[in-house]
Each structure stands twice: as C-alpha cells, then as structure tokens.
mmCIF file of C-alpha atoms in Angstrom:
data_model
loop_
_atom_site.group_PDB
_atom_site.id
_atom_site.type_symbol
_atom_site.label_atom_id
_atom_site.label_comp_id
_atom_site.label_asym_id
_atom_site.label_seq_id
_atom_site.Cartn_x
_atom_site.Cartn_y
_atom_site.Cartn_z
ATOM 1 C CA MET A 1 -5.770 6.651 17.814
ATOM 2 C CA THR A 2 -8.948 8.639 18.573
ATOM 3 C CA ALA A 3 -11.656 9.589 16.065
ATOM 4 C CA SER A 4 -10.612 13.227 16.483
ATOM 5 C CA SER A 5 -6.985 12.564 15.546
ATOM 6 C CA ILE A 6 -8.141 10.517 12.554
ATOM 7 C CA GLN A 7 -10.338 13.452 11.512
ATOM 8 C CA GLN A 8 -7.321 15.754 11.791
ATOM 9 C CA ALA A 9 -5.368 13.423 9.527
ATOM 10 C CA ILE A 10 -8.324 13.382 7.117
ATOM 11 C CA LEU A 11 -8.296 17.196 7.165
ATOM 12 C CA VAL A 12 -4.685 17.174 5.991
ATOM 13 C CA GLY A 13 -5.630 14.664 3.299
ATOM 14 C CA LEU A 14 -8.598 16.820 2.316
ATOM 15 C CA HIS A 15 -6.206 19.635 1.442
ATOM 16 C CA GLY A 16 -4.308 17.206 -0.768
ATOM 17 C CA MET A 17 -7.566 16.098 -2.384
ATOM 18 C CA VAL A 18 -8.617 19.671 -3.221
ATOM 19 C CA LEU A 19 -5.114 20.282 -4.552
ATOM 20 C CA VAL A 20 -5.275 17.166 -6.753
ATOM 21 C CA VAL A 21 -8.668 18.157 -8.207
ATOM 22 C CA THR A 22 -7.369 21.699 -8.766
ATOM 23 C CA GLY A 23 -4.335 20.152 -10.487
ATOM 24 C CA VAL A 24 -6.612 18.073 -12.714
ATOM 25 C CA LEU A 25 -8.521 21.231 -13.672
ATOM 26 C CA TRP A 26 -5.276 23.080 -14.452
ATOM 27 C CA GLY A 27 -4.119 19.974 -16.362
ATOM 28 C CA GLY A 28 -7.218 20.232 -18.536
ATOM 29 C CA PHE A 29 -6.166 23.782 -19.273
ATOM 30 C CA TYR A 30 -2.694 22.618 -20.212
ATOM 31 C CA VAL A 31 -4.187 20.172 -22.725
ATOM 32 C CA GLN A 32 -6.475 22.905 -24.024
ATOM 33 C CA LEU A 33 -3.826 25.586 -24.443
ATOM 34 C CA ALA A 34 -0.543 23.729 -25.002
ATOM 35 C CA GLN A 35 -1.923 20.924 -27.174
ATOM 36 C CA GLY A 36 -4.540 23.101 -28.881
ATOM 37 C CA GLU A 37 -7.547 20.952 -28.011
ATOM 38 C CA PHE A 38 -10.999 22.436 -27.611
ATOM 39 C CA PRO A 39 -13.009 21.071 -24.689
ATOM 40 C CA CYS A 40 -16.428 19.771 -25.738
ATOM 41 C CA PRO A 41 -19.599 20.605 -23.757
ATOM 42 C CA LEU A 42 -19.372 17.377 -21.743
ATOM 43 C CA CYS A 43 -15.714 18.130 -20.888
ATOM 44 C CA ILE A 44 -16.835 21.547 -19.628
ATOM 45 C CA LEU A 45 -19.619 19.900 -17.623
ATOM 46 C CA GLU A 46 -17.091 17.506 -16.057
ATOM 47 C CA ARG A 47 -14.995 20.493 -14.989
ATOM 48 C CA MET A 48 -18.112 22.080 -13.509
ATOM 49 C CA ALA A 49 -18.937 18.895 -11.595
ATOM 50 C CA MET A 50 -15.391 18.778 -10.180
ATOM 51 C CA ILE A 51 -15.867 22.328 -8.906
ATOM 52 C CA LEU A 52 -19.296 21.365 -7.592
ATOM 53 C CA ALA A 53 -17.704 18.467 -5.696
ATOM 54 C CA MET A 54 -15.184 20.879 -4.171
ATOM 55 C CA VAL A 55 -17.803 23.312 -2.788
ATOM 56 C CA GLY A 56 -18.196 21.235 0.391
ATOM 57 C CA PRO A 57 -14.480 20.630 1.079
ATOM 58 C CA VAL A 58 -13.656 24.302 0.463
ATOM 59 C CA GLY A 59 -16.449 25.205 2.886
ATOM 60 C CA LEU A 60 -14.846 22.851 5.412
ATOM 61 C CA ILE A 61 -11.429 24.457 4.969
ATOM 62 C CA ARG A 62 -12.853 27.955 5.209
ATOM 63 C CA ALA A 63 -14.865 27.050 8.324
ATOM 64 C CA GLY A 64 -11.656 25.732 9.883
ATOM 65 C CA LEU A 65 -9.760 28.897 8.967
ATOM 66 C CA ARG A 66 -12.531 31.093 10.358
ATOM 67 C CA GLU A 67 -13.476 29.219 13.537
ATOM 68 C CA GLY A 68 -10.300 27.284 14.295
ATOM 69 C CA GLN A 69 -12.435 24.157 14.691
ATOM 70 C CA ILE A 70 -15.007 22.191 12.727
ATOM 71 C CA GLU A 71 -18.403 21.215 14.102
ATOM 72 C CA PRO A 72 -19.683 17.677 13.372
ATOM 73 C CA GLU A 73 -22.614 18.960 11.278
ATOM 74 C CA VAL A 74 -20.251 21.039 9.134
ATOM 75 C CA TRP A 75 -18.089 17.956 8.641
ATOM 76 C CA SER A 76 -21.050 15.814 7.550
ATOM 77 C CA ARG A 77 -22.630 18.486 5.363
ATOM 78 C CA SER A 78 -19.373 19.178 3.517
ATOM 79 C CA TRP A 79 -18.760 15.538 2.669
ATOM 80 C CA GLY A 80 -22.435 15.189 1.706
ATOM 81 C CA MET A 81 -22.046 18.049 -0.763
ATOM 82 C CA LEU A 82 -18.972 16.340 -2.199
ATOM 83 C CA ILE A 83 -20.968 13.126 -2.711
ATOM 84 C CA VAL A 84 -23.757 14.987 -4.547
ATOM 85 C CA GLY A 85 -21.263 16.846 -6.791
ATOM 86 C CA ALA A 86 -19.253 13.677 -7.483
ATOM 87 C CA LEU A 87 -22.402 11.701 -8.350
ATOM 88 C CA ILE A 88 -23.403 14.352 -10.901
ATOM 89 C CA GLY A 89 -19.877 14.226 -12.340
ATOM 90 C CA LEU A 90 -19.945 10.439 -12.398
ATOM 91 C CA VAL A 91 -23.144 10.409 -14.479
ATOM 92 C CA ILE A 92 -21.762 13.020 -16.903
ATOM 93 C CA SER A 93 -18.401 11.297 -17.364
ATOM 94 C CA ALA A 94 -20.036 7.864 -17.652
ATOM 95 C CA ARG A 95 -22.191 9.199 -20.480
ATOM 96 C CA HIS A 96 -19.078 10.673 -22.088
ATOM 97 C CA VAL A 97 -17.250 7.343 -21.898
ATOM 98 C CA LEU A 98 -20.288 5.482 -23.280
ATOM 99 C CA LEU A 99 -20.507 7.880 -26.248
ATOM 100 C CA HIS A 100 -17.072 6.692 -27.377
ATOM 101 C CA ILE A 101 -17.190 3.065 -26.313
ATOM 102 C CA ALA A 102 -18.043 1.560 -29.721
ATOM 103 C CA PRO A 103 -15.177 -0.427 -31.322
ATOM 104 C CA GLY A 104 -13.188 1.724 -33.739
ATOM 105 C CA ASP A 105 -14.222 5.007 -32.132
ATOM 106 C CA PRO A 106 -11.010 7.011 -31.607
ATOM 107 C CA GLY A 107 -12.544 8.956 -28.693
ATOM 108 C CA TYR A 108 -12.493 12.695 -28.194
ATOM 109 C CA GLY A 109 -9.102 14.333 -27.845
ATOM 110 C CA ALA A 110 -5.713 12.780 -27.266
ATOM 111 C CA PRO A 111 -5.335 10.158 -24.526
ATOM 112 C CA PHE A 112 -3.215 10.862 -21.453
ATOM 113 C CA LEU A 113 -1.329 7.869 -19.989
ATOM 114 C CA GLY A 114 -3.462 5.600 -22.137
ATOM 115 C CA LEU A 115 -6.839 6.953 -21.072
ATOM 116 C CA HIS A 116 -8.922 9.814 -22.420
ATOM 117 C CA LEU A 117 -9.509 12.763 -20.122
ATOM 118 C CA TYR A 118 -13.183 11.880 -19.617
ATOM 119 C CA THR A 119 -12.164 8.390 -18.460
ATOM 120 C CA TRP A 120 -9.760 9.986 -15.992
ATOM 121 C CA ALA A 121 -12.628 12.223 -14.877
ATOM 122 C CA LEU A 122 -14.757 9.137 -14.207
ATOM 123 C CA LEU A 123 -11.960 7.674 -12.072
ATOM 124 C CA VAL A 124 -11.537 10.983 -10.210
ATOM 125 C CA PHE A 125 -15.250 11.069 -9.353
ATOM 126 C CA LEU A 126 -15.150 7.429 -8.183
ATOM 127 C CA ALA A 127 -12.122 8.200 -6.003
ATOM 128 C CA LEU A 128 -13.872 11.245 -4.531
ATOM 129 C CA LEU A 129 -16.890 9.137 -3.608
ATOM 130 C CA PHE A 130 -14.636 6.584 -1.932
ATOM 131 C CA VAL A 131 -12.799 9.286 0.044
ATOM 132 C CA ALA A 132 -16.095 10.860 1.140
ATOM 133 C CA GLY A 133 -17.411 7.489 2.294
ATOM 134 C CA VAL A 134 -14.282 6.789 4.348
ATOM 135 C CA SER A 135 -14.291 10.307 5.844
ATOM 136 C CA LEU A 136 -17.907 9.967 6.928
ATOM 137 C CA LEU A 137 -17.010 6.815 8.848
ATOM 138 C CA PHE A 138 -15.127 8.982 11.320
ATOM 139 C CA VAL A 139 -17.688 11.628 12.256
ATOM 140 C CA SER A 140 -17.453 12.263 15.979
ATOM 141 C CA ARG A 141 -19.784 14.136 18.344
ATOM 142 C CA GLU A 142 -17.081 16.627 19.200
ATOM 143 C CA SER A 143 -15.609 19.472 17.199
ATOM 144 C CA VAL A 144 -12.338 18.844 15.391
ATOM 145 C CA VAL A 145 -9.539 21.335 16.017
ATOM 146 C CA PHE A 146 -8.291 22.751 12.717
ATOM 147 C CA PRO A 147 -4.485 22.302 12.597
ATOM 148 C CA SER A 148 -3.019 25.814 12.783
ATOM 149 C CA ARG A 149 0.087 24.746 10.830
ATOM 150 C CA LEU A 150 -2.156 24.289 7.790
ATOM 151 C CA ARG A 151 -3.390 27.889 7.639
ATOM 152 C CA LEU A 152 -1.026 29.146 4.946
ATOM 153 C CA PHE A 153 -1.406 25.952 2.913
ATOM 154 C CA SER A 154 -5.201 26.173 3.256
ATOM 155 C CA ARG A 155 -5.251 29.698 1.880
ATOM 156 C CA ALA A 156 -2.993 28.714 -1.029
ATOM 157 C CA VAL A 157 -5.264 25.761 -1.897
ATOM 158 C CA VAL A 158 -8.381 27.956 -1.826
ATOM 159 C CA VAL A 159 -6.740 30.655 -3.993
ATOM 160 C CA LEU A 160 -5.558 28.088 -6.569
ATOM 161 C CA LEU A 161 -9.066 26.667 -6.867
ATOM 162 C CA ALA A 162 -10.602 30.136 -7.131
ATOM 163 C CA ALA A 163 -8.129 31.007 -9.896
ATOM 164 C CA VAL A 164 -8.935 27.900 -11.935
ATOM 165 C CA ILE A 165 -12.694 28.545 -11.687
ATOM 166 C CA VAL A 166 -12.315 32.110 -12.969
ATOM 167 C CA ALA A 167 -9.892 30.935 -15.683
ATOM 168 C CA ASN A 168 -12.495 28.387 -16.817
ATOM 169 C CA ALA A 169 -15.172 31.069 -16.985
ATOM 170 C CA VAL A 170 -12.935 33.199 -19.212
ATOM 171 C CA ALA A 171 -11.811 30.280 -21.406
ATOM 172 C CA VAL A 172 -15.332 28.984 -22.008
ATOM 173 C CA PHE A 173 -16.466 32.515 -22.867
ATOM 174 C CA PHE A 174 -13.675 32.673 -25.469
ATOM 175 C CA GLU A 175 -14.816 29.298 -26.808
ATOM 176 C CA ALA A 176 -18.541 30.045 -26.952
ATOM 177 C CA GLY A 177 -18.321 33.729 -27.808
ATOM 178 C CA PHE A 178 -21.704 35.409 -27.626
ATOM 179 C CA SER A 179 -23.560 32.162 -28.519
ATOM 180 C CA LEU A 180 -25.694 30.827 -25.716
ATOM 181 C CA PHE A 181 -24.294 27.287 -25.896
ATOM 182 C CA LEU A 182 -21.143 25.554 -27.092
ATOM 183 C CA PRO A 183 -21.241 23.515 -30.322
ATOM 184 C CA ASP A 184 -21.078 19.717 -29.888
ATOM 185 C CA THR A 185 -17.554 19.584 -31.333
ATOM 186 C CA PRO A 186 -15.839 22.955 -30.933
ATOM 187 C CA THR A 187 -13.056 23.664 -33.406
ATOM 188 C CA SER A 188 -12.234 27.302 -32.671
ATOM 189 C CA TYR A 189 -12.584 30.166 -30.224
ATOM 190 C CA ARG A 190 -15.815 31.736 -31.447
ATOM 191 C CA LEU A 191 -15.262 35.008 -29.621
ATOM 192 C CA PHE A 192 -12.222 35.802 -31.783
ATOM 193 C CA GLU A 193 -14.041 34.732 -34.947
ATOM 194 C CA SER A 194 -16.884 37.138 -34.246
ATOM 195 C CA MET A 195 -14.518 40.094 -33.893
ATOM 196 C CA MET B 1 -22.132 32.228 -22.542
ATOM 197 C CA VAL B 2 -24.364 30.086 -20.353
ATOM 198 C CA ALA B 3 -21.389 27.914 -19.341
ATOM 199 C CA ALA B 4 -19.264 30.976 -18.501
ATOM 200 C CA LEU B 5 -22.044 32.356 -16.321
ATOM 201 C CA ILE B 6 -22.405 28.991 -14.561
ATOM 202 C CA PHE B 7 -18.662 28.988 -13.815
ATOM 203 C CA LEU B 8 -19.018 32.446 -12.279
ATOM 204 C CA TRP B 9 -22.023 31.262 -10.277
ATOM 205 C CA LEU B 10 -19.995 28.246 -9.085
ATOM 206 C CA ALA B 11 -17.200 30.590 -7.994
ATOM 207 C CA TRP B 12 -19.733 32.646 -6.064
ATOM 208 C CA THR B 13 -21.278 29.526 -4.485
ATOM 209 C CA THR B 14 -17.898 28.087 -3.527
ATOM 210 C CA PHE B 15 -16.566 31.210 -1.879
ATOM 211 C CA SER B 16 -19.662 32.825 -0.428
ATOM 212 C CA GLN B 17 -20.495 30.059 2.020
ATOM 213 C CA SER B 18 -21.092 31.430 5.468
ATOM 214 C CA GLU B 19 -21.168 29.076 8.429
ATOM 215 C CA GLY B 20 -23.799 31.159 10.167
ATOM 216 C CA GLN B 21 -26.203 30.492 7.297
ATOM 217 C CA PRO B 22 -26.154 26.780 6.407
ATOM 218 C CA VAL B 23 -29.581 26.923 4.735
ATOM 219 C CA ARG B 24 -28.395 29.696 2.412
ATOM 220 C CA SER B 25 -25.288 27.653 1.543
ATOM 221 C CA LEU B 26 -27.392 24.600 0.761
ATOM 222 C CA VAL B 27 -29.837 26.613 -1.380
ATOM 223 C CA PHE B 28 -26.926 28.068 -3.376
ATOM 224 C CA PHE B 29 -25.409 24.609 -3.725
ATOM 225 C CA GLY B 30 -28.747 23.151 -4.827
ATOM 226 C CA LEU B 31 -29.118 25.856 -7.454
ATOM 227 C CA SER B 32 -25.601 25.104 -8.709
ATOM 228 C CA CYS B 33 -26.455 21.415 -9.030
ATOM 229 C CA ALA B 34 -29.662 22.297 -10.880
ATOM 230 C CA LEU B 35 -27.758 24.532 -13.311
ATOM 231 C CA VAL B 36 -25.147 21.872 -14.084
ATOM 232 C CA ILE B 37 -27.805 19.158 -14.470
ATOM 233 C CA GLY B 38 -29.876 21.475 -16.672
ATOM 234 C CA LEU B 39 -26.922 22.174 -18.954
ATOM 235 C CA PHE B 40 -26.155 18.451 -19.065
ATOM 236 C CA PHE B 41 -29.749 17.769 -20.125
ATOM 237 C CA HIS B 42 -29.477 20.428 -22.810
ATOM 238 C CA HIS B 43 -26.203 19.150 -24.272
ATOM 239 C CA SER B 44 -27.256 15.504 -24.075
ATOM 240 C CA SER B 45 -30.748 16.174 -25.423
ATOM 241 C CA LEU B 46 -32.025 14.115 -22.514
ATOM 242 C CA HIS B 47 -35.066 16.353 -22.314
ATOM 243 C CA LEU B 48 -36.178 14.748 -25.583
ATOM 244 C CA ALA B 49 -35.769 11.267 -24.091
ATOM 245 C CA ILE B 50 -38.179 12.094 -21.275
ATOM 246 C CA GLY B 51 -40.640 13.782 -23.598
ATOM 247 C CA LEU B 52 -40.045 17.469 -22.753
#
C-alpha cells in the first residue's frame, strides 16, 4: 500500500469525520430544541471551536473538488488548522468539565449516554487531534488524486456543515437578543422577550 | 449578538478559502481563532486572572 493510496483512504475518512462533527452540531440543536435546553456561553464556544476545527478539512475537500487533486502543502496546512481549532476546543471543554467536577455538582444540562455534552465535546476534540496526528504521518511529496466518486458526497457534507453554522448564528441571536453577550446561565430566548 | 456575528464570520472563513491565496486563508483563520479565544476570555473572566 503506497502513501498516496493511504492518503486517498484518509480522504474518504475525512468526509466521515466532517459528517460526524456536523452530526454532533446538529445533535446539540436537537437537545436545544427538542429537550428545551438553553446552551450556555461555553457550550456555544465549543460549537464554535468545532466549526473552527472543520475550516481546514472543508478547505481540503473544496480544494479537491476544485482542482481534482490535493497538493502536499494543502494537506499539511488543512490538518494543521484542524489541530489549532481542536486545541482551542479542548481548552474550552476542559474548563467546562472542570467547572462541574466538584462532588455533588449535577452538571449543566441533561447527560447523554451517561456523559454531559461538554464531556462529549472534550472527547470529540481529543479524537480530532488523534486523527490529525495520524493523517500527518502520511504526507507525501506528490499530489493526492481526489476520488471523483466522492464529488456528490463531498458537496452534501459541505452543505450540511454550512447549514448548521448558519442555524447556529440564528439560534444564538434568538438566545442573546440584542444584548452583546449571553448570560452565564440562559433560561429563555431573549429576542422574543424583548418583543 | 457577538456570538451570532462570530458564527457568521466562521461561515465566511470556512467557505471563502481560496487555494490561490493561502496567506489570506490563514489570516482569516487566525482572526477566527482570535475571536473565539477573545469570547472565551470574556465569558471565563480570564482577563481578570491575567490582570487586564
């Protein structure tokens, strides 16, 4: 198996990774809307960091769609951007976990599969860092051909991520209203209260 | 409102990357990181911890 074919396999996996992170972001929305929970400022920051971590991979996908191949420097830069975004998210979610680590603290929001959403966020950021590290092991000097069979899937992944970013912008505007910043523990959609 | 604007900025950063202009992409990405870190500092009052 050559480095190039491994990179092609990683490219397929990268689509899955972006899809998983997009799914996590939509899942946060489900909790917010279906279970009536209001995301706190740190939850919003974790969502932002997930998007930040996806800037590089989306750039990689879009470069592949545009050029049909990916240059080594694009490959390295994209994974580097993911590492920076994931590190920021890791710090934010670690702080969030530590805020609620004292015995007897019920945590913020309802747990999902036994863990609170910010703990899941911490695990997501750790997993992203691991994936980026592994992917950077296989940088080659040659361009990687972007698999043409992925084109439709690539576009769908990019559109889903774009939709969740815009949805977050709208939702957080509803939550903060015309205030500059969110309250520490939001309990309502301020925009509707101010009307 | 600040958070909503940052989300819009992130959308712009994510989807405006042009391969012909890597420096521009990195500057936009750096600004995005700075905005998220700045908001994190604000909400965590970390600026007080470092005496700002």
